[in-house]
PDB file of C-alpha atoms and ligand atoms in Angstrom:
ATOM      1  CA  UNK A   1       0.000   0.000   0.000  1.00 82.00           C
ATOM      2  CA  UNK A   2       1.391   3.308  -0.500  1.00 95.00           C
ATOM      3  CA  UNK A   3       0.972   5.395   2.758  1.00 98.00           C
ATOM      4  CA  UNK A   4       2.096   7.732   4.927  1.00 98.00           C
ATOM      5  CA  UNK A   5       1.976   9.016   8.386  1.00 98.00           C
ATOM      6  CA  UNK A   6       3.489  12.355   8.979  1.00 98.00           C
ATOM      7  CA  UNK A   7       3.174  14.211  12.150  1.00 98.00           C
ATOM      8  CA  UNK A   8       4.153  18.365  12.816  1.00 98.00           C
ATOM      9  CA  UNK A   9       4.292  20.215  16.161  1.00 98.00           C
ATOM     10  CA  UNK A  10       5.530  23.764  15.804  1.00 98.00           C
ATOM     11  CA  UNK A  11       4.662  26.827  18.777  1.00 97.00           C
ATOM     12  CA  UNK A  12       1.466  27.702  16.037  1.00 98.00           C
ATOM     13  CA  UNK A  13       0.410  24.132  15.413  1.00 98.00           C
ATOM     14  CA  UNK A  14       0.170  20.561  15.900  1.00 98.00           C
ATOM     15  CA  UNK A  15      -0.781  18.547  13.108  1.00 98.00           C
ATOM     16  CA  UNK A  16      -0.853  14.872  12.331  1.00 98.00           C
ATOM     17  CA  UNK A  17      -1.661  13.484   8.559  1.00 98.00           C
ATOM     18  CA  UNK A  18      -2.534  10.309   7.645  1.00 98.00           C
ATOM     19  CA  UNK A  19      -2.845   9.481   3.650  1.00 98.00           C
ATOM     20  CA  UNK A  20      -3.347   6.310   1.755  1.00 98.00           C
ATOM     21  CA  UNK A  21      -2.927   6.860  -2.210  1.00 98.00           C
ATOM     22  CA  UNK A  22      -4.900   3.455  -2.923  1.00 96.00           C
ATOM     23  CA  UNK A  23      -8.476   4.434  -0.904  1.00 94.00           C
ATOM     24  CA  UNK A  24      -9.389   4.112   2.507  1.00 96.00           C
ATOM     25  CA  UNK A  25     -11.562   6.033   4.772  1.00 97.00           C
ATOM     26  CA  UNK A  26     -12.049  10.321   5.458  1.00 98.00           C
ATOM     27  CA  UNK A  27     -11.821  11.720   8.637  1.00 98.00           C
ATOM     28  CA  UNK A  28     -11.241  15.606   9.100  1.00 98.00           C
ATOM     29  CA  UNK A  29     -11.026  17.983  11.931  1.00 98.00           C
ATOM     30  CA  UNK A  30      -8.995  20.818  11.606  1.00 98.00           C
ATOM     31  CA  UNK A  31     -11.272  23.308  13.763  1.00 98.00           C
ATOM     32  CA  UNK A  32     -12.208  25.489  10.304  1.00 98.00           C
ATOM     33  CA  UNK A  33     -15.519  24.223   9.163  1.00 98.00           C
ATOM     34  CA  UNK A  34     -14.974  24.961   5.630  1.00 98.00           C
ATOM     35  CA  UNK A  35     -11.335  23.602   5.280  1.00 98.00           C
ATOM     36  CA  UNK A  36     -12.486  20.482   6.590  1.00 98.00           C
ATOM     37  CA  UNK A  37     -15.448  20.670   4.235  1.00 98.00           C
ATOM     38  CA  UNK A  38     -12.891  21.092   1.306  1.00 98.00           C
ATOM     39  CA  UNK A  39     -10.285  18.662   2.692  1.00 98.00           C
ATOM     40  CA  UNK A  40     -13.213  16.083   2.911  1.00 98.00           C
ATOM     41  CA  UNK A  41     -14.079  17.025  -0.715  1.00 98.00           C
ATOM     42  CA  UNK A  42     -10.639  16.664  -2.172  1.00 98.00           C
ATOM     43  CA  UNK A  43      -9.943  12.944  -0.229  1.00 98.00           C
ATOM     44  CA  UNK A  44     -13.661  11.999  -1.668  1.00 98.00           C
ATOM     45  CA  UNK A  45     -13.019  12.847  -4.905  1.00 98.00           C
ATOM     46  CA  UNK A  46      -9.586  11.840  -5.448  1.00 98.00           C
ATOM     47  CA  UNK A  47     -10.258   7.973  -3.853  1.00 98.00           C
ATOM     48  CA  UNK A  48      -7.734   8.888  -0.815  1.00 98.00           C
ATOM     49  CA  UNK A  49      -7.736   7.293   2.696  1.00 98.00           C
ATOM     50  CA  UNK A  50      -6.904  11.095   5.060  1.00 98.00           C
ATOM     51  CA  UNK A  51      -7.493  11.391   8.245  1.00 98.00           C
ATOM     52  CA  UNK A  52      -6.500  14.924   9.222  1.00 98.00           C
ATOM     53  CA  UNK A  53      -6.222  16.179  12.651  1.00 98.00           C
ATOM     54  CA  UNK A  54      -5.016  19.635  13.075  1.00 98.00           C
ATOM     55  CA  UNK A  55      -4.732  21.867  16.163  1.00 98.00           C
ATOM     56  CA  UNK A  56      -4.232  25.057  15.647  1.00 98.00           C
ATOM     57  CA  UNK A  57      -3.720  29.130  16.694  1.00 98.00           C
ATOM     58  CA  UNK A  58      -7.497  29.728  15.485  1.00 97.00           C
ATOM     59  CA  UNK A  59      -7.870  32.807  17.505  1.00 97.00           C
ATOM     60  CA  UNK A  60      -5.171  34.718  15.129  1.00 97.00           C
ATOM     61  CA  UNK A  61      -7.289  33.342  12.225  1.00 97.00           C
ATOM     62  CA  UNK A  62      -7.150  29.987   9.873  1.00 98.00           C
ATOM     63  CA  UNK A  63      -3.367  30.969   8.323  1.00 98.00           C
ATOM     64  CA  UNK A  64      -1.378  28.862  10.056  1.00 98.00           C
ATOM     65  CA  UNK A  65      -3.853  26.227  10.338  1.00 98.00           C
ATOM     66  CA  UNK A  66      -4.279  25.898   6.417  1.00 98.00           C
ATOM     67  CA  UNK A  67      -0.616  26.210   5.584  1.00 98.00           C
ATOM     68  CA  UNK A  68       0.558  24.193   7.732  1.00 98.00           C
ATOM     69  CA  UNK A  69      -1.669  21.333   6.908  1.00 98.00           C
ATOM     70  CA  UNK A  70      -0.811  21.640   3.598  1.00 98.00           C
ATOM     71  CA  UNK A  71       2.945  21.464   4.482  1.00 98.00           C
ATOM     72  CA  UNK A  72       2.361  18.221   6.218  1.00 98.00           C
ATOM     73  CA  UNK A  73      -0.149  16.909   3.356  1.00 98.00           C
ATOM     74  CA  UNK A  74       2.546  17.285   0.967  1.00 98.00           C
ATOM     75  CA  UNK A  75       4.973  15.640   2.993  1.00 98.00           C
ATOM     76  CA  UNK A  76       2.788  12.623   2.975  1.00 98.00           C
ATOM     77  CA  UNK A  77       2.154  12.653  -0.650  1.00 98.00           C
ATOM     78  CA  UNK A  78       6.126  12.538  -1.211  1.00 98.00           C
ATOM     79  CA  UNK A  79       6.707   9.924   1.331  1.00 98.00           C
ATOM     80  CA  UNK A  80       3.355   7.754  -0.262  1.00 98.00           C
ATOM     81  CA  UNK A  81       4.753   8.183  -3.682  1.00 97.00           C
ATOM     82  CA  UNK A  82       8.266   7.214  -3.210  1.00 95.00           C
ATOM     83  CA  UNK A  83      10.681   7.309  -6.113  1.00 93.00           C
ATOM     84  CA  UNK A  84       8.190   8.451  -8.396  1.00 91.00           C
ATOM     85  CA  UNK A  85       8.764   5.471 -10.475  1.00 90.00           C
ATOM     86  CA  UNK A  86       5.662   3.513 -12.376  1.00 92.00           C
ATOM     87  CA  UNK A  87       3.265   6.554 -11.844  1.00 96.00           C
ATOM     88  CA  UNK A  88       0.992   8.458 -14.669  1.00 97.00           C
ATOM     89  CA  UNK A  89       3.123  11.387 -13.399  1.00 97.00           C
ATOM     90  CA  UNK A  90       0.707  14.258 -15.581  1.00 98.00           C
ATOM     91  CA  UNK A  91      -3.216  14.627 -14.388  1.00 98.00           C
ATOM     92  CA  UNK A  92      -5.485  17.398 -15.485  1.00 98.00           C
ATOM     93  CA  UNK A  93      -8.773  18.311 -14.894  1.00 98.00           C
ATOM     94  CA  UNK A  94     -11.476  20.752 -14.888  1.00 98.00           C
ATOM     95  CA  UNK A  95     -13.777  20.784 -12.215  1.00 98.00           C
ATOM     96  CA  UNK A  96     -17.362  22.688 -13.077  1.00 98.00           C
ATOM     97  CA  UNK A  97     -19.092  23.755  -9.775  1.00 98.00           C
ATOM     98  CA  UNK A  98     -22.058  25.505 -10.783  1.00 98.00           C
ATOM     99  CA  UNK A  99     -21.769  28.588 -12.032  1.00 98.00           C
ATOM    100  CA  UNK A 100     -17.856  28.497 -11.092  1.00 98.00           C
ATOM    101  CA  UNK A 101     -15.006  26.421 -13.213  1.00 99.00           C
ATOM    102  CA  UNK A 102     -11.634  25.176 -12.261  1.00 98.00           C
ATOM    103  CA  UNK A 103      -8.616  24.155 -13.614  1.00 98.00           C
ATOM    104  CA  UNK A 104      -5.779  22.424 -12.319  1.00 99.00           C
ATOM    105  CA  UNK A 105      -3.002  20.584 -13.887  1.00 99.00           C
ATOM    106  CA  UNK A 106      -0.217  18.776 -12.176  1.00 98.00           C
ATOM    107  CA  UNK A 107       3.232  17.027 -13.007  1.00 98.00           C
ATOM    108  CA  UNK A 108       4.597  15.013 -10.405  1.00 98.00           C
ATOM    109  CA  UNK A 109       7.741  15.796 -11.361  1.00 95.00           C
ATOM    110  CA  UNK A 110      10.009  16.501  -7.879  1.00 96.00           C
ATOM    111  CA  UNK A 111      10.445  20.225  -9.276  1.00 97.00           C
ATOM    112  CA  UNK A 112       8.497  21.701  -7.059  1.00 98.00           C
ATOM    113  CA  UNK A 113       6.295  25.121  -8.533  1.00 98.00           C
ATOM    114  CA  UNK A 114       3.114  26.615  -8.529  1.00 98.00           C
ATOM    115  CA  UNK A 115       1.068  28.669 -11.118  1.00 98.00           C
ATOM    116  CA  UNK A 116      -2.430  30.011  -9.434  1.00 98.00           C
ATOM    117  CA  UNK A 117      -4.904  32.469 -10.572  1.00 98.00           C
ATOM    118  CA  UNK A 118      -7.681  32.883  -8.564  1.00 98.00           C
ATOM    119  CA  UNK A 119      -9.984  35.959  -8.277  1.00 98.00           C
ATOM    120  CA  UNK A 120     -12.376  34.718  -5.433  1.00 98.00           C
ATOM    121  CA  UNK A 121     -15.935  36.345  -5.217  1.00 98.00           C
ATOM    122  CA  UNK A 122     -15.750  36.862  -1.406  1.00 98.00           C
ATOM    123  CA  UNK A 123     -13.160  37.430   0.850  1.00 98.00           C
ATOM    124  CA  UNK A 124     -13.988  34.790   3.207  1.00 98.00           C
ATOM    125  CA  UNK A 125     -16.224  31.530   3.378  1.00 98.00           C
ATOM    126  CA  UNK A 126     -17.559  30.905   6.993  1.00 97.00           C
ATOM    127  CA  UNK A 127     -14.159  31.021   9.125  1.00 97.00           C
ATOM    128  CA  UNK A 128     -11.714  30.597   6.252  1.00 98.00           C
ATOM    129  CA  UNK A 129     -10.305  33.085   4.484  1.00 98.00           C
ATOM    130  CA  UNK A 130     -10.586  32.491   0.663  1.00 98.00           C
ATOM    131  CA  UNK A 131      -6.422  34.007  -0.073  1.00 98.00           C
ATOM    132  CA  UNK A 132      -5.395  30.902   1.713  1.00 98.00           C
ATOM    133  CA  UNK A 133      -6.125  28.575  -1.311  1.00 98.00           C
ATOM    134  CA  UNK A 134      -3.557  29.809  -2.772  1.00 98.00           C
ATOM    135  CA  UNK A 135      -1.290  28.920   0.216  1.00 98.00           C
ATOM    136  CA  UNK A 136      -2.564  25.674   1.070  1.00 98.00           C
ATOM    137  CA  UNK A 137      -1.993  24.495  -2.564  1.00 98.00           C
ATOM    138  CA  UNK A 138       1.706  26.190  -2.252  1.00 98.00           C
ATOM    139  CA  UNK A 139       2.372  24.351   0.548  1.00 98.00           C
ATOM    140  CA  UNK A 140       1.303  21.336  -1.270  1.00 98.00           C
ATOM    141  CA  UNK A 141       2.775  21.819  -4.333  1.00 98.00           C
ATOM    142  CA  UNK A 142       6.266  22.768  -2.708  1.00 98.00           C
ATOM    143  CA  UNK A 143       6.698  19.887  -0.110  1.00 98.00           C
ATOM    144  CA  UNK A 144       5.142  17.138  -2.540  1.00 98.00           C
ATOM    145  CA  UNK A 145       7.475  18.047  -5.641  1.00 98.00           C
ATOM    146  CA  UNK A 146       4.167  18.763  -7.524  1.00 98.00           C
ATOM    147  CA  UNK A 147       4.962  21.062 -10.835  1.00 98.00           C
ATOM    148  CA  UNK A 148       1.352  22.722 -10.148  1.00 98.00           C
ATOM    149  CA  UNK A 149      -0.681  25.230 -11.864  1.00 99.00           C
ATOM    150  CA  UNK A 150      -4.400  25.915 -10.620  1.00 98.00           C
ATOM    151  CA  UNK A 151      -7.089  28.509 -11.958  1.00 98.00           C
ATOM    152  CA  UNK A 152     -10.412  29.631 -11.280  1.00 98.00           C
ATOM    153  CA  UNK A 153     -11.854  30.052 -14.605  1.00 98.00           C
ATOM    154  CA  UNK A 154     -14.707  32.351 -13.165  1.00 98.00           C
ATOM    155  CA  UNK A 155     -17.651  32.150 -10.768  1.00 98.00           C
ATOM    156  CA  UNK A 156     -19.564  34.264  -8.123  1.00 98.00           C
ATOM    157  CA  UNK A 157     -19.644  31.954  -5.141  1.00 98.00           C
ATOM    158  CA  UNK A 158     -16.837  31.730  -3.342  1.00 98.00           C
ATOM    159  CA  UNK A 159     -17.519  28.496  -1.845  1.00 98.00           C
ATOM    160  CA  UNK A 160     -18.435  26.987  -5.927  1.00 98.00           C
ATOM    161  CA  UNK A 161     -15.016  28.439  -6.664  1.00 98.00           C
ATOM    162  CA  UNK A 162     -12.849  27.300  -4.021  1.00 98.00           C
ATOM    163  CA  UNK A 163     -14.910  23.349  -4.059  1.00 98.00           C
ATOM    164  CA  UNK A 164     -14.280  23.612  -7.579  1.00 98.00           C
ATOM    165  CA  UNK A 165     -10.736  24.253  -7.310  1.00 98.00           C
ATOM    166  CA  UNK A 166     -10.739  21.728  -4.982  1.00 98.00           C
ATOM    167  CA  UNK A 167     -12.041  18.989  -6.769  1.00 98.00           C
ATOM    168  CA  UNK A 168     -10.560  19.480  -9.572  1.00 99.00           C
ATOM    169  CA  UNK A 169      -7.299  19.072  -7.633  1.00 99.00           C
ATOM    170  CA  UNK A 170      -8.096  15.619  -6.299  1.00 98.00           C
ATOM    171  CA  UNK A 171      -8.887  14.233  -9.729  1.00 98.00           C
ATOM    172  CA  UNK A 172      -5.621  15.668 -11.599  1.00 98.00           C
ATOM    173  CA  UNK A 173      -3.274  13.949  -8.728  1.00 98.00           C
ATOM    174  CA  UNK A 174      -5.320  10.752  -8.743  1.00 98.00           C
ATOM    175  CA  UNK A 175      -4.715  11.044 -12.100  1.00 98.00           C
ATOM    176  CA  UNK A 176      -1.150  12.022 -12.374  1.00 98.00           C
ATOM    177  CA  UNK A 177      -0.727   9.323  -8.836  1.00 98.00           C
ATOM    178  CA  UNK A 178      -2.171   5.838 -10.901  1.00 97.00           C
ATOM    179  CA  UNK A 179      -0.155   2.992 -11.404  1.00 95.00           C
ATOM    180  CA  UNK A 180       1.179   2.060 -14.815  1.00 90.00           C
ATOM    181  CA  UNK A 181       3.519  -0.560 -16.404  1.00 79.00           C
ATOM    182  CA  UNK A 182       6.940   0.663 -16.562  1.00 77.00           C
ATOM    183  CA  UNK A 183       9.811   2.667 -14.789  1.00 79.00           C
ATOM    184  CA  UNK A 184       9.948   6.566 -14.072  1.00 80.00           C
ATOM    185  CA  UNK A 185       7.921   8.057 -16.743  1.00 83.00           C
ATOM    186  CA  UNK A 186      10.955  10.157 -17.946  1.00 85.00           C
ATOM    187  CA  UNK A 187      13.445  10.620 -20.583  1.00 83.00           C
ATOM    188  CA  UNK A 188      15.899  11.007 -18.211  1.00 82.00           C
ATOM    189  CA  UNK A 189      14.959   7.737 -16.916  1.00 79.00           C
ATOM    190  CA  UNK A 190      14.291   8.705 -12.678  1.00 81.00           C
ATOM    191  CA  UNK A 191      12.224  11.551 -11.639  1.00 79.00           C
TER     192      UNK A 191
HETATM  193 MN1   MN B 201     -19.910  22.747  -0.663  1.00 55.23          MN
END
């Protein structure tokens, strides 16, 4: 099975991540209603067993929480895929919420960069602010060594946009994370 089990305790949070590329069960609590909402969304939709449980400094607002959690995600996504070897390695996918569409595309390629464009509706979606999409998915992209570019194609609902974006997400890296015959997808032979 390709899992991980990554853990994080820093003076802003305490986090512990639990992801299973090959299915498995969802269980979020992060204390922000709609991250866990779009955490739940993303594991559903991409076939992932993640259990997230994340403790954080909620009373300066969700920052830390978010970003954090996506450091530690991403750390479990490089540990679950290993070498990179025998993977699709490219998913893409857009994700229609609605009146809001998303885009994202991803190459796990261990060059880690991110591409977003994002011009949210509202400014914040219960107690989540809506700028720290664009973090989480930094954080993700960065400690994963996902080559990932994300867009909000348009939409008026902050909460359609950011699902969207979401779900779109989870079905380019099951994508891009599927077995297939063969070594490193790679001219240079190892990613
Ligand atoms: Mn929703």
């Amino acid at each position: 099975m390709r899992t991980s089990v990554q853990n994080r305790k820093t003076g802003e949070t305490d986090i512990s991540v639990s992801l299973s590329l090959d299915g498995g069960d969802s269980r979020i609590s992060t204390g922000v209603g709609f991250f866990d909402h779009m955490l739940n969304s993303f594991a559903v939709h991409g076939g992932f067993g993640l259990a997230v449980s994340a403790a954080g400094d909620l009373n300066v607002d969700c920052h830390h929480t978010v970003e954090d959690t996506g450091i530690v995600l991403g750390k479990a996504f490089a540990e679950a895929i290993g070498d990179r070897s025998g993977i699709a390695r490219f998913g893409s996918f857009f994700a229609p919420m609605d009146e809001s569409l998303a885009f994202v595309s991803v190459d796990i390629s261990g060059r880690p960069f991110l591409v977003f464009h994002a011009d949210f509706a509202q400014e914040r979606v219960g107690e989540y602010d809506t700028c720290m999409t664009e973090e989480f998915f930094r954080a993700l992209a960065f400690q994963a060594g996902f080559t990932l570019h994300a867009r909000v194609e348009y939409g008026t609902n902050a909460h359609h946009q950011t699902e969207a974006l979401f779900k779109a997400a989870a079905h380019a890296i099951r994508a891009a994370v599927t077995l297939r015959n063969g070594g490193a997808l790679s001219t240079k032979g190892s990613l």
